[in-house]
Short mmCIF file of C-alpha atoms in Angstrom, two decimals:
data_model
loop_
_atom_site.label_atom_id
_atom_site.label_comp_id
_atom_site.label_asym_id
_atom_site.label_seq_id
_atom_site.Cartn_x
_atom_site.Cartn_y
_atom_site.Cartn_z
CA MET N 1 -0.73 2.79 -26.46
CA TRP N 2 -3.42 2.89 -23.75
CA ARG N 3 -6.86 4.40 -24.00
CA ARG N 4 -9.46 4.80 -21.31
CA PRO N 5 -12.75 3.03 -22.09
CA ALA N 6 -16.15 3.79 -20.64
CA GLN N 7 -16.69 2.69 -17.04
CA ILE N 8 -18.40 -0.62 -17.81
CA GLY N 9 -18.82 -3.35 -15.28
CA ILE N 10 -16.27 -2.10 -12.76
CA ARG N 11 -17.49 -2.20 -9.19
CA PRO N 12 -16.07 -0.07 -6.36
CA HIS N 13 -12.99 -1.56 -4.79
CA PRO N 14 -13.35 -3.05 -1.31
CA HIS N 15 -12.71 -0.74 1.61
CA ARG N 16 -9.07 -0.23 2.55
CA ARG N 17 -7.92 0.81 6.01
CA GLY N 18 -6.43 4.25 6.38
CA LEU N 19 -4.69 5.77 9.40
CA GLY N 20 -6.77 5.57 12.55
CA THR N 21 -10.31 4.38 11.94
CA SER N 22 -10.75 5.88 8.48
CA THR N 23 -11.48 3.74 5.43
CA VAL N 24 -10.88 4.44 1.76
CA THR N 25 -13.10 3.27 -1.09
CA ALA N 26 -11.94 3.70 -4.66
CA ARG N 27 -13.29 2.80 -8.06
CA PRO N 28 -10.51 1.22 -10.11
CA VAL N 29 -10.12 2.21 -13.75
CA ARG N 30 -10.02 -0.46 -16.43
CA VAL N 31 -7.93 0.41 -19.48
CA ARG N 32 -7.57 -1.42 -22.77
CA CYS N 33 -4.40 -1.66 -24.87
CA ALA N 34 -5.11 -0.28 -28.34
CA GLY N 35 -2.60 -2.68 -29.85
CA CYS N 36 -3.55 -6.06 -28.36
CA SER N 37 -6.97 -5.31 -26.78
CA LYS N 38 -5.98 -6.76 -23.38
CA THR N 39 -7.34 -4.98 -20.33
CA GLN N 40 -5.68 -3.95 -17.08
CA VAL N 41 -7.12 -2.58 -13.84
CA LEU N 42 -5.32 0.49 -12.51
CA LEU N 43 -5.51 1.42 -8.82
CA PRO N 44 -4.95 4.90 -7.39
CA THR N 45 -1.51 5.41 -5.84
CA ALA N 46 -3.12 5.56 -2.38
CA LEU N 47 -3.81 1.80 -2.61
CA GLN N 48 -1.47 -1.17 -2.83
CA VAL N 49 -2.23 -4.36 -4.71
CA ARG N 50 -3.36 -7.19 -2.40
CA ARG N 51 -3.03 -5.05 0.74
CA ALA N 52 -5.83 -4.19 3.16
CA ASP N 53 -4.04 -1.00 4.24
CA THR N 54 -3.36 2.18 2.31
CA THR N 55 0.05 3.32 1.10
CA GLU N 56 -0.02 5.98 3.83
CA VAL N 57 -0.29 3.37 6.61
CA ILE N 58 2.47 1.16 5.22
CA GLY N 59 4.70 4.18 4.60
CA THR N 60 4.15 5.40 8.16
CA ALA N 61 5.26 1.99 9.46
CA LEU N 62 8.44 2.19 7.35
CA VAL N 63 9.22 5.68 8.61
CA HIS N 64 8.83 4.48 12.21
CA LYS N 65 11.18 1.58 11.47
CA ALA N 66 13.72 3.93 9.86
CA ASN N 67 13.58 6.00 13.06
CA GLY N 68 14.49 2.94 15.13
CA LEU N 69 11.16 1.66 16.43
CA GLY N 70 10.57 -2.08 16.63
CA TYR N 71 7.58 -3.86 15.15
CA ARG N 72 5.76 -4.11 18.50
CA ARG N 73 5.79 -0.34 19.04
CA ILE N 74 4.78 0.25 15.43
CA THR N 75 1.94 -2.25 15.91
CA GLU N 76 0.69 -0.32 18.93
CA ARG N 77 0.86 3.05 17.18
CA LEU N 78 -0.90 1.89 14.00
CA ASP N 79 -3.31 -0.55 15.67
CA ARG N 80 -2.48 -3.35 13.23
CA PRO N 81 -1.70 -7.05 13.82
CA GLU N 82 1.95 -7.87 14.61
CA SER N 83 2.20 -10.36 11.76
CA THR N 84 1.05 -7.74 9.25
CA VAL N 85 3.57 -5.13 10.39
CA ARG N 86 6.40 -7.68 10.49
CA ARG N 87 5.56 -8.71 6.91
CA TRP N 88 5.75 -5.09 5.70
CA LEU N 89 9.07 -4.53 7.45
CA ARG N 90 10.63 -7.76 6.17
CA ARG N 91 9.90 -6.87 2.56
CA VAL N 92 11.97 -3.67 2.69
CA PRO N 93 15.76 -4.10 2.35
CA PRO N 94 17.84 -2.55 5.18
CA GLU N 95 19.61 -0.19 2.76
CA HIS N 96 16.25 1.35 1.82
CA LEU N 97 15.43 1.99 5.47
CA HIS N 98 18.89 3.50 5.91
CA TRP N 99 18.24 5.77 2.92
CA MET N 100 14.94 6.91 4.47
CA TYR N 101 16.71 7.59 7.76
CA THR N 102 19.44 9.68 6.10
CA GLN N 103 16.83 11.67 4.16
CA GLY N 104 15.29 12.77 7.44
CA LEU N 105 11.87 11.25 6.88
#
């Protein structure tokens, strides 16, 4: 059972890159388990753990890939490094991209 404690000692999260030149800053929420007293930090769904880009940017790259674009074209459209975009695309299994394509995203 989780309960939300007072906002103590939690600093704003570093800036994350959104689409275009926008940045997103969020304050994570620290929650404590009522049973074992361990704490966890919860991020908003717009942010990914250990990623400098928002969920929107990574999702846009996956949609472009599902529509048949290669990583170089995606890199140009999103203005991100090639290695970063390739890493995102490699982590998604081909059947998931196929599912996105058939859903019409």
